[in-house]
XYZ file of C-alpha atoms in Angstrom:
728
model
C 95.219 80.337 -3.582
C 96.592 80.287 -0.010
C 99.144 82.998 -0.810
C 96.462 85.262 -2.124
C 94.325 84.830 1.000
C 97.247 85.534 3.394
C 98.294 88.667 1.503
C 94.762 89.993 1.582
C 94.502 89.527 5.438
C 97.840 91.217 6.016
C 96.782 94.254 3.977
C 93.603 94.643 6.009
C 95.567 94.533 9.328
C 97.951 97.266 8.218
C 95.019 99.440 7.135
C 93.403 99.093 10.592
C 96.666 100.014 12.331
C 97.031 103.137 10.212
C 93.465 104.170 11.042
C 94.072 103.611 14.776
C 97.215 105.751 14.771
C 95.629 108.551 12.850
C 92.237 108.613 14.592
C 92.396 107.323 18.202
C 95.776 108.600 19.448
C 95.117 112.264 18.551
C 91.742 111.977 20.188
C 93.249 110.680 23.476
C 95.929 113.345 23.458
C 93.320 116.032 22.952
C 91.278 114.690 25.891
C 94.314 114.702 28.186
C 95.140 118.296 27.235
C 91.581 119.401 27.838
C 91.512 117.766 31.291
C 94.808 119.363 32.232
C 93.570 122.796 31.180
C 90.289 122.384 33.000
C 91.883 121.108 36.266
C 95.298 122.701 36.610
C 95.694 121.517 40.258
C 95.002 117.894 39.457
C 98.663 117.225 38.771
C 99.492 118.578 42.193
C 96.847 116.633 44.062
C 99.487 114.771 46.081
C 101.387 117.919 47.122
C 101.528 118.622 50.882
C 100.171 122.041 51.691
C 101.924 124.374 54.074
C 102.922 127.931 54.893
C 106.189 129.810 55.214
C 107.200 132.877 57.242
C 110.488 134.804 57.396
C 111.323 137.133 60.287
C 114.427 138.819 61.690
C 115.172 139.393 65.396
C 118.104 139.270 67.810
C 120.615 139.667 64.981
C 119.537 136.737 62.778
C 116.750 135.756 60.384
C 114.540 132.666 60.780
C 112.586 130.932 58.026
C 109.764 128.808 59.490
C 108.032 126.215 57.320
C 104.870 124.584 58.679
C 103.427 121.634 56.723
C 100.231 119.693 57.122
C 102.159 116.434 57.213
C 105.612 115.285 58.249
C 107.883 115.540 55.178
C 111.636 114.897 55.209
C 113.693 117.842 54.019
C 117.306 118.665 53.196
C 118.905 122.136 53.213
C 121.997 122.930 51.126
C 123.823 126.122 50.111
C 125.302 126.459 46.634
C 127.088 129.793 46.384
C 124.482 132.466 47.160
C 121.521 130.142 46.655
C 119.816 128.306 49.511
C 118.033 125.145 48.325
C 115.429 123.321 50.436
C 114.591 119.909 48.939
C 111.645 117.771 50.035
C 111.061 114.036 49.713
C 107.481 114.708 48.668
C 106.040 117.569 46.620
C 104.910 120.545 48.691
C 102.595 123.446 47.986
C 103.968 126.433 49.935
C 103.441 130.037 48.808
C 106.832 131.831 48.762
C 105.825 135.145 47.180
C 106.134 137.165 50.401
C 109.424 135.704 51.584
C 111.588 137.989 49.446
C 109.889 141.165 50.692
C 109.779 140.140 54.371
C 113.514 140.514 55.164
C 115.328 141.914 52.091
C 118.630 142.162 54.009
C 118.903 138.357 54.036
C 116.796 137.046 51.118
C 116.670 138.816 47.732
C 114.202 136.488 46.005
C 112.510 133.120 46.409
C 110.790 130.641 44.159
C 109.355 127.135 44.268
C 110.118 124.468 41.677
C 107.183 123.659 39.372
C 107.008 120.080 40.631
C 107.046 121.283 44.271
C 110.123 119.270 45.178
C 112.280 122.239 46.277
C 112.313 125.884 47.318
C 115.216 128.102 46.264
C 116.232 131.346 47.973
C 118.667 133.927 46.625
C 120.709 135.187 49.603
C 121.582 138.872 49.836
C 124.585 138.323 52.160
C 126.907 135.662 53.441
C 125.220 133.688 56.216
C 125.673 130.555 58.275
C 122.730 128.195 58.015
C 121.372 126.158 60.955
C 118.429 123.800 60.399
C 116.100 122.333 63.059
C 113.180 119.982 62.430
C 110.328 119.714 64.951
C 107.621 117.378 63.673
C 105.842 119.032 60.769
C 107.827 122.239 61.237
C 111.229 123.174 59.785
C 113.195 126.117 61.221
C 116.061 127.510 59.108
C 118.186 130.145 60.868
C 120.303 132.526 58.745
C 123.077 133.875 60.965
C 125.491 136.565 59.698
C 129.251 136.010 59.487
C 129.928 137.819 62.760
C 127.651 135.530 64.791
C 129.192 134.280 68.033
C 127.931 131.663 70.416
C 125.639 128.696 69.943
C 122.861 128.817 67.349
C 119.369 129.848 68.493
C 117.075 127.202 69.903
C 113.500 126.235 69.228
C 110.647 128.450 70.478
C 109.278 127.514 73.895
C 105.779 126.821 72.607
C 107.217 124.378 70.078
C 109.209 122.641 72.816
C 106.079 122.318 74.972
C 104.102 120.937 72.059
C 106.787 118.365 71.322
C 106.898 117.371 74.992
C 103.120 116.887 75.057
C 103.337 114.770 71.935
C 106.090 112.682 73.440
C 104.105 112.126 76.623
C 100.980 111.243 74.667
C 102.952 108.802 72.525
C 104.502 107.298 75.632
C 101.078 106.878 77.231
C 99.727 105.264 74.105
C 102.704 102.920 74.014
C 102.234 102.001 77.675
C 98.550 101.357 77.145
C 99.324 99.180 74.147
C 101.913 97.206 76.070
C 99.623 96.928 79.087
C 96.800 95.697 76.907
C 99.067 93.115 75.296
C 100.363 92.029 78.708
C 96.820 91.847 80.092
C 95.755 89.637 77.201
C 98.629 87.267 77.932
C 97.649 86.926 81.609
C 94.800 84.604 82.521
C 91.595 86.480 83.376
C 91.007 87.206 87.047
C 87.953 85.476 88.352
C 85.372 87.602 90.141
C 83.245 85.500 92.454
C 79.804 86.798 93.441
C 77.547 85.668 96.260
C 74.155 86.983 97.356
C 73.760 87.699 101.088
C 70.548 88.710 102.911
C 71.225 92.456 102.577
C 74.081 92.772 100.091
C 75.919 91.154 97.186
C 79.580 90.358 97.784
C 82.123 90.465 94.951
C 85.499 88.828 95.598
C 88.378 89.711 93.240
C 91.051 86.986 93.378
C 94.114 89.104 92.584
C 97.558 87.717 91.711
C 100.677 88.458 93.740
C 101.962 92.026 93.635
C 98.662 93.546 92.520
C 97.523 96.880 93.873
C 93.984 98.194 94.036
C 92.226 101.394 95.054
C 88.575 102.416 95.001
C 86.670 105.671 94.662
C 82.943 106.115 95.229
C 81.425 109.138 93.538
C 77.816 109.972 92.804
C 76.180 106.749 91.638
C 79.498 105.327 90.405
C 82.082 103.016 91.974
C 85.510 102.999 90.321
C 88.084 100.257 91.023
C 91.657 100.831 89.809
C 94.027 97.863 89.542
C 97.765 97.735 88.888
C 99.183 96.121 86.802
C 96.711 95.805 83.964
C 94.430 92.815 84.419
C 91.472 91.317 82.608
C 88.499 90.136 84.662
C 85.896 87.461 84.185
C 82.745 89.439 85.025
C 80.218 86.802 84.012
C 79.227 85.909 87.593
C 79.352 89.565 88.678
C 76.899 90.648 85.979
C 74.655 87.653 86.539
C 74.362 88.215 90.311
C 74.177 92.019 90.117
C 71.377 93.493 92.264
C 68.656 95.729 90.869
C 70.455 98.929 91.964
C 73.491 98.154 89.763
C 72.978 99.479 86.258
C 76.207 98.419 84.540
C 79.579 96.771 85.225
C 82.320 97.484 82.662
C 86.099 97.150 82.478
C 88.857 98.760 80.406
C 92.641 99.160 80.357
C 94.036 102.615 81.182
C 97.758 103.327 81.124
C 99.608 100.711 83.136
C 96.518 99.534 84.978
C 92.949 98.441 84.463
C 89.689 99.931 85.632
C 86.237 98.626 86.527
C 83.277 101.024 86.542
C 80.135 100.053 88.450
C 77.198 102.361 87.730
C 74.733 102.481 90.621
C 71.099 103.523 90.852
C 70.014 105.682 93.768
C 71.654 105.821 97.188
C 73.617 102.554 97.580
C 75.593 101.399 100.607
C 79.015 100.207 99.383
C 81.827 98.750 101.509
C 85.186 97.628 100.128
C 88.234 96.188 101.873
C 91.225 93.951 101.220
C 91.644 90.560 102.824
C 95.032 88.962 102.139
C 95.282 88.629 98.323
C 91.576 89.168 97.674
C 89.738 92.456 97.306
C 86.137 92.392 98.487
C 83.323 94.768 97.529
C 79.915 94.620 99.242
C 76.998 96.370 97.522
C 73.849 96.643 99.613
C 70.317 96.356 98.284
C 66.746 96.558 99.603
C 65.335 93.274 100.874
C 62.440 91.968 98.846
C 60.717 90.601 101.966
C 61.024 93.799 104.006
C 57.647 95.496 104.545
C 57.393 98.820 102.783
C 54.500 101.125 103.610
C 53.006 102.613 100.429
C 52.521 106.345 100.254
C 48.773 106.025 99.823
C 48.550 103.730 102.817
C 50.688 106.012 104.959
C 48.503 109.025 104.164
C 45.273 107.171 104.912
C 46.696 105.747 108.133
C 47.281 109.176 109.589
C 43.791 110.453 108.654
C 41.755 108.689 111.422
C 44.128 110.008 114.109
C 43.762 113.556 112.830
C 39.979 113.227 112.801
C 40.033 111.875 116.339
C 41.813 115.000 117.550
C 39.192 117.279 115.900
C 35.879 115.505 116.626
C 35.910 112.179 118.403
C 33.206 110.704 116.123
C 35.138 110.443 112.911
C 37.304 107.628 114.226
C 34.445 105.193 114.070
C 34.103 105.607 110.346
C 35.481 102.975 108.007
C 39.279 103.485 107.725
C 40.316 103.757 104.067
C 43.473 101.794 104.889
C 41.455 98.583 104.847
C 40.523 99.127 101.232
C 44.137 99.654 100.347
C 45.041 96.444 102.155
C 42.358 94.541 100.324
C 43.379 95.972 96.971
C 47.025 95.011 97.550
C 45.946 91.509 98.616
C 43.901 91.125 95.451
C 40.606 90.799 97.338
C 37.399 92.803 97.037
C 36.425 94.971 100.000
C 32.937 96.208 100.681
C 32.463 99.927 100.176
C 31.879 101.914 103.387
C 28.353 102.991 104.215
C 27.246 106.421 105.325
C 25.625 105.150 108.534
C 27.985 105.384 111.460
C 26.085 102.751 113.447
C 27.180 100.067 110.974
C 30.825 100.536 111.890
C 31.149 97.165 113.746
C 29.778 95.315 110.716
C 32.143 97.166 108.469
C 35.043 96.196 110.708
C 33.950 92.604 110.365
C 34.116 92.856 106.617
C 37.536 94.473 106.844
C 38.851 91.924 109.265
C 37.537 89.062 107.182
C 40.290 89.277 104.561
C 42.852 88.975 107.365
C 41.408 85.654 108.424
C 41.678 84.290 104.870
C 44.796 82.116 104.673
C 45.375 80.977 101.098
C 49.066 80.306 100.510
C 49.643 82.864 97.749
C 47.655 85.642 99.461
C 48.774 85.455 103.096
C 52.220 87.132 102.747
C 50.715 90.070 100.882
C 48.143 90.649 103.668
C 50.502 90.529 106.660
C 52.902 93.215 105.472
C 50.449 96.173 105.453
C 48.657 94.877 108.572
C 51.909 95.267 110.511
C 52.051 98.895 109.502
C 48.377 99.453 110.375
C 48.479 97.700 113.748
C 49.088 100.799 115.914
C 45.890 102.499 114.671
C 43.619 99.508 115.274
C 43.201 99.955 119.086
C 42.242 103.625 118.594
C 39.387 102.876 116.207
C 38.123 100.063 118.427
C 38.100 102.262 121.538
C 36.256 105.123 119.871
C 33.713 102.786 118.329
C 33.056 101.084 121.639
C 32.339 104.427 123.322
C 29.917 105.553 120.609
C 28.065 102.233 120.338
C 27.947 101.347 124.031
C 24.121 101.126 123.974
C 23.995 98.808 120.976
C 24.633 95.064 121.254
C 27.841 93.832 119.659
C 27.867 90.853 117.327
C 28.825 87.581 118.873
C 31.849 87.011 116.708
C 33.197 90.592 117.040
C 35.405 89.595 119.944
C 36.801 86.676 118.010
C 37.407 88.886 114.995
C 39.280 91.482 117.060
C 41.295 88.735 118.681
C 42.252 87.313 115.296
C 43.213 90.765 114.057
C 45.466 91.319 117.071
C 47.087 87.914 116.641
C 47.668 88.493 112.952
C 49.094 91.940 113.681
C 51.438 90.524 116.289
C 52.551 87.778 113.915
C 53.099 90.274 111.120
C 55.099 92.501 113.459
C 57.191 89.520 114.506
C 57.800 88.669 110.860
C 58.773 92.226 109.997
C 61.214 92.584 112.917
C 63.809 90.125 111.551
C 63.696 91.914 108.199
C 64.758 95.132 109.878
C 67.280 93.404 112.129
C 70.344 93.587 109.804
C 70.384 97.381 110.026
C 71.107 97.136 113.766
C 72.876 93.774 113.816
C 75.919 95.356 115.398
C 74.021 96.085 118.623
C 74.620 93.487 121.307
C 71.860 92.683 123.773
C 71.924 92.668 127.596
C 73.349 96.180 128.003
C 76.563 95.537 126.075
C 78.520 98.110 124.100
C 77.192 99.012 120.661
C 79.910 97.816 118.281
C 80.131 98.531 114.566
C 83.006 96.908 112.651
C 83.802 98.062 109.114
C 86.591 97.307 106.657
C 87.116 100.137 104.193
C 89.722 101.113 101.649
C 91.341 103.522 104.087
C 91.566 100.954 106.893
C 89.897 98.820 109.578
C 87.395 100.839 111.606
C 85.770 100.050 114.969
C 82.992 102.182 116.441
C 82.096 101.823 120.131
C 78.888 103.236 121.595
C 78.208 103.561 125.333
C 75.116 104.543 127.245
C 77.049 107.209 129.160
C 80.302 109.131 128.530
C 83.210 106.698 128.869
C 86.747 108.169 129.057
C 89.220 106.123 127.036
C 92.943 105.532 126.562
C 94.877 104.102 123.623
C 98.574 103.253 123.431
C 100.918 100.819 121.681
C 103.576 98.489 123.008
C 105.548 96.737 120.232
C 102.978 95.014 117.975
C 100.194 95.200 120.583
C 97.594 97.948 120.926
C 95.885 98.543 124.288
C 92.431 100.160 124.461
C 90.914 101.085 127.849
C 87.425 102.371 128.735
C 85.935 103.601 132.012
C 82.903 101.399 131.462
C 82.083 97.856 132.511
C 79.669 97.300 129.615
C 81.133 94.198 127.899
C 82.640 94.535 124.420
C 82.043 91.739 121.900
C 85.618 90.891 120.911
C 84.438 87.919 118.813
C 82.966 90.330 116.255
C 86.274 92.206 116.098
C 88.208 88.963 115.679
C 85.836 87.773 112.940
C 85.866 90.968 110.884
C 89.553 91.662 111.484
C 90.562 88.665 109.416
C 94.283 88.440 108.798
C 94.953 91.872 110.331
C 94.451 90.719 113.934
C 96.538 87.885 115.338
C 94.983 87.807 118.797
C 92.522 89.835 120.854
C 91.441 89.485 124.464
C 89.471 91.465 127.019
C 90.620 92.162 130.590
C 88.014 93.323 133.127
C 89.325 96.039 135.464
C 88.073 97.419 138.788
C 86.573 100.517 137.180
C 86.459 99.578 133.526
C 87.925 97.190 130.988
C 90.951 96.805 128.717
C 91.088 95.312 125.223
C 94.442 94.000 124.007
C 94.812 93.674 120.215
C 97.866 92.080 118.593
C 98.402 92.977 114.923
C 100.001 90.852 112.215
C 101.563 93.794 110.364
C 102.442 97.377 111.303
C 99.393 99.642 111.296
C 98.916 103.190 112.563
C 96.128 103.468 115.103
C 94.045 106.578 115.722
C 91.232 107.282 118.174
C 88.605 109.972 117.674
C 85.134 110.742 119.025
C 82.157 110.157 116.743
C 79.645 112.906 115.892
C 81.752 115.675 117.397
C 79.938 118.450 115.543
C 76.447 117.867 116.872
C 77.362 116.507 120.324
C 77.337 118.546 123.520
C 79.774 118.460 126.417
C 77.457 116.127 128.318
C 77.467 113.650 125.402
C 81.216 113.754 124.714
C 82.760 110.329 125.085
C 79.657 108.259 124.348
C 80.907 107.121 120.948
C 84.515 106.394 119.967
C 86.034 105.425 116.607
C 89.237 103.357 116.500
C 90.916 103.124 113.081
C 93.820 100.968 111.906
C 95.316 102.142 108.605
C 98.581 102.721 106.769
C 98.293 106.459 107.528
C 97.005 108.298 110.588
C 93.348 109.168 110.033
C 92.829 111.419 113.079
C 96.057 112.861 114.567
C 96.203 113.342 118.328
C 97.052 116.531 120.150
C 100.410 116.508 121.920
C 100.707 116.440 125.719
C 103.714 117.730 127.642
C 105.247 116.772 130.989
C 106.112 119.617 133.391
C 108.735 119.242 136.125
C 108.114 120.787 139.540
C 111.480 121.031 141.330
C 110.984 124.125 143.469
C 111.047 121.969 146.597
C 113.220 118.859 146.325
C 111.219 117.139 149.036
C 108.044 117.521 146.980
C 109.419 117.228 143.445
C 106.810 115.948 141.007
C 105.913 115.688 137.323
C 102.588 117.060 136.060
C 100.864 116.294 132.751
C 98.043 118.778 131.960
C 95.007 116.724 130.877
C 91.572 118.358 130.856
C 88.767 115.841 131.258
C 90.932 113.186 132.898
C 89.162 109.949 133.784
C 90.204 107.175 136.149
C 93.492 105.495 136.979
C 93.848 101.841 135.979
C 96.589 99.336 136.783
C 97.247 96.639 134.187
C 99.918 93.975 133.859
C 101.553 93.513 130.465
C 101.664 89.738 129.870
C 104.507 90.095 127.354
C 106.965 91.859 129.671
C 105.434 91.384 133.108
C 105.621 95.123 133.820
C 102.867 96.962 135.644
C 101.397 99.935 133.806
C 99.405 102.781 135.295
C 97.036 104.235 132.675
C 94.898 107.357 132.999
C 91.934 107.697 130.634
C 90.421 110.946 129.381
C 87.470 112.350 127.480
C 87.833 113.607 123.885
C 89.573 115.050 121.972
C 92.415 112.564 121.517
C 95.595 113.697 123.310
C 98.789 111.785 124.000
C 102.549 111.935 124.511
C 104.332 111.882 121.165
C 107.557 110.369 122.558
C 108.712 108.316 125.509
C 110.199 110.248 128.454
C 112.520 108.543 130.933
C 112.829 109.518 134.596
C 114.716 107.914 137.471
C 111.721 106.386 139.244
C 109.325 106.021 136.317
C 108.844 106.606 132.602
C 106.053 108.182 130.580
C 105.210 105.966 127.643
C 104.224 107.053 124.179
C 100.441 107.175 123.845
C 97.782 108.023 121.286
C 95.247 109.096 123.931
C 95.643 109.287 127.681
C 98.694 108.998 129.935
C 100.714 105.776 130.389
C 103.071 105.534 133.375
C 105.535 102.681 133.845
C 106.843 102.802 137.426
C 110.387 101.745 138.267
C 109.950 102.246 141.992
C 107.322 100.657 144.218
C 106.399 103.888 146.007
C 105.345 105.858 142.920
C 102.030 107.643 143.481
C 99.739 109.015 140.760
C 97.160 111.660 141.559
C 94.392 112.299 139.005
C 92.533 115.603 139.003
C 89.930 116.930 136.596
C 92.541 118.876 134.605
C 95.901 117.210 135.290
C 97.788 114.052 136.219
C 100.544 114.334 138.868
C 103.279 111.734 139.458
C 105.143 111.911 142.769
C 106.541 109.797 145.602
C 107.249 110.135 149.285
C 110.180 112.496 149.712
C 109.844 113.794 146.153
C 111.052 112.552 142.781
C 114.651 112.595 141.646
C 114.517 115.261 138.973
C 117.025 117.491 137.288
C 116.293 121.106 136.567
C 115.337 122.154 133.073
C 118.621 124.071 132.737
C 120.873 121.212 133.885
C 124.565 121.576 133.031
C 125.935 119.433 130.187
C 128.351 117.635 132.538
C 125.581 116.220 134.674
C 123.578 115.176 131.659
C 126.615 113.351 130.290
C 127.157 111.633 133.612
C 123.544 110.509 133.756
C 123.846 109.069 130.272
C 126.638 106.678 131.337
C 125.685 102.976 131.553
C 124.679 101.680 134.971
C 126.720 98.481 134.572
C 129.998 98.336 132.671
C 130.415 94.975 130.963
C 134.185 95.038 131.221
C 134.180 95.881 134.932
C 131.505 93.233 135.532
C 133.766 90.584 133.951
C 136.763 91.749 135.994
C 134.765 91.585 139.245
C 133.522 88.098 138.450
C 137.053 86.782 137.703
C 139.141 88.647 140.309
C 140.242 87.172 143.650
C 137.216 87.517 145.923
C 138.887 88.477 149.212
C 141.481 90.748 147.653
C 138.904 92.639 145.593
C 136.486 92.824 148.568
C 139.144 94.260 150.906
C 140.071 96.881 148.331
C 136.468 98.051 147.858
C 135.717 98.105 151.597
C 138.865 100.166 152.237
C 137.836 102.649 149.496
C 134.365 103.077 151.033
C 135.700 103.535 154.584
C 138.455 106.014 153.672
C 136.338 108.235 151.360
C 136.734 111.946 152.043
C 133.190 113.193 151.238
C 129.686 111.859 150.874
C 129.756 111.677 147.058
C 132.979 109.650 147.033
C 131.638 107.365 149.763
C 128.389 106.796 147.794
C 130.354 106.019 144.614
C 132.562 103.525 146.513
C 129.524 101.780 147.987
C 127.949 101.568 144.532
C 131.117 99.849 143.273
C 130.935 97.455 146.230
C 127.295 96.651 145.437
C 128.212 95.981 141.799
C 130.944 93.590 142.956
C 128.483 91.684 145.144
C 125.989 91.487 142.246
C 128.681 90.215 139.848
C 129.426 87.388 142.307
C 125.726 86.616 142.931
C 125.488 88.050 146.474
C 122.343 90.097 145.863
C 121.266 90.372 149.507
C 124.673 91.753 150.501
C 124.470 94.231 147.614
C 121.025 95.422 148.761
C 122.281 95.877 152.319
C 125.116 98.114 151.104
C 122.670 100.184 149.041
C 120.251 100.483 151.986
C 123.112 101.832 154.085
C 124.022 104.359 151.411
C 120.411 105.549 151.087
C 119.972 105.869 154.854
C 122.839 108.384 155.024
C 121.442 110.559 152.184
C 118.818 113.253 152.589
C 115.466 112.559 150.819
C 115.388 114.111 147.381
C 119.180 114.303 147.116
C 119.973 110.664 146.322
C 122.267 109.745 143.486
C 120.149 108.555 140.497
C 122.514 105.644 139.850
C 122.167 104.566 143.481
C 118.376 104.580 143.204
C 118.350 102.618 139.977
C 120.686 99.887 141.268
C 118.696 99.707 144.496
């Protein structure tokens, strides 16, 4: 029974298998054939499309293949057949290749699977292959070709270079972004001041920053790439800041601050921190509405036309009452009721609820100037009518409230002119910007100035006794200024500023375009920066040696000011400084003379005397340096021998040591004999100079001066030896 059941099941299974082979498989094969016939390109869906071009020039043929994707290729030559194999199937039409240059290629075809292109060569050639991205260049050079193979086209080289630069930028940005993520975020502290919001960026060591302010946008660029914690900055942002965003660009990072309207922005660096100040409108500052401003001017215009209209009810009171949230009585047509109307208008001013009082005082301060006019006109018109008893009290209260409101509004406007110092002092404005540290000085009258540097100290002189607030400069200078002090002078003042690091100083007048000659020199701008902001014009020194007895040096300086004498506390030298009006002019290099030297200056003339009898004469267009008997000057065309002699050192170290160690009497007798037996004046002067040097080496300075006095007494004025004058 079991065998019969098993045999029957096995027979049914074989019958099903035969039906499946005969029915289903032919059906599937037929479907595949139909799909292939209907979509012939479906089997080539993965083929990379491209184009091919063959051209001949300069004695060779070039086959250029341009694909839509980068596909590896291999070029081989088998006999007279050139085979180009691809790692992926390609779809490139090759029908026109054989007819393009028949001298090199007889025929061309592409394999059915798109894996290769085969060319039948018409002549023996040397093949050179170059791959440039998605392009393949195959050069067919004849047998007689000499020299290196042709290169890539210039446009292809430029395209590859652009791709390489773009890839390099992308790689740098990726690395910068990864490095920025590894660094801890930079904290940005924000604090709200009365008139601005200050952002402090706490930068790490070696970080650089620059800023650019365009229309309604502030851009901060940081190097290297950093990430910032902008939570406090966005939370404390004023109303005129629309958005604060950051992103990484190249090897640095960038912060964009979108602004609304005209915003006052100041940015500067203080040690490691970078500070940005963004100004905003004070909420407590009184602002006169447009409707109130237009109604305020209407009574004054009516008073000029017909003196009766002033007594009418001013519409400004209604505006004040509406802003205060109170109801005002409508004006009546009768002019005689003007005093009563004023009472009703003044009544809201006397109301002092806590939430309403600030809103009333602000517009009253703006309306205060027009109140006396309306009261005067009304009093003239209603002189015959009796005034109410409390009208005087009401007017008094209005005046007091107006004065109080004006006093309240004055401090709100004070920050705009906070740089002005009271009691007739100089107007000083101190700013720290990206380009440098800027000081602006304002005087009531034109004040000639001078500016020069000595080592790490900058001297600034003015022909004005108006005091300068150096505490403000010291406070805003921060780490840039080590020390600053002010020295009153007989006809002006001097400010001495010591810097912590090298900075280039420049001096320029302010508002030069709109100022006249009478206003020149009222305002000066002093800037300390890494680069010169306002270069000075060069001055030159002219020698006058026509008459040796009156030899002098002249420096042309139009608009010269006064002569000041100052003592340098660092060196103890006395300096003679001449100020001048703008523009900035100075000596670009130091010039040495026998009796004095002209120091390098940014503006003005600086004279360092070496002789006590140096005289400086200041005229309106020049500065003249001279002395009694004339200066010791050489002509402009001095011979090289004299210049070389003047360049010799005054004291020879070796001779000084010999004089200090030699036998005193023996050396003294030898020098005295040389001075007494000299043949001419020049030899006698040289011998006496040697004798004076010997006395100085032994410490006998009075004896040395006596010898030099004797030598000078026997020399005509203006013809002294420069070395003799210097040692004297």
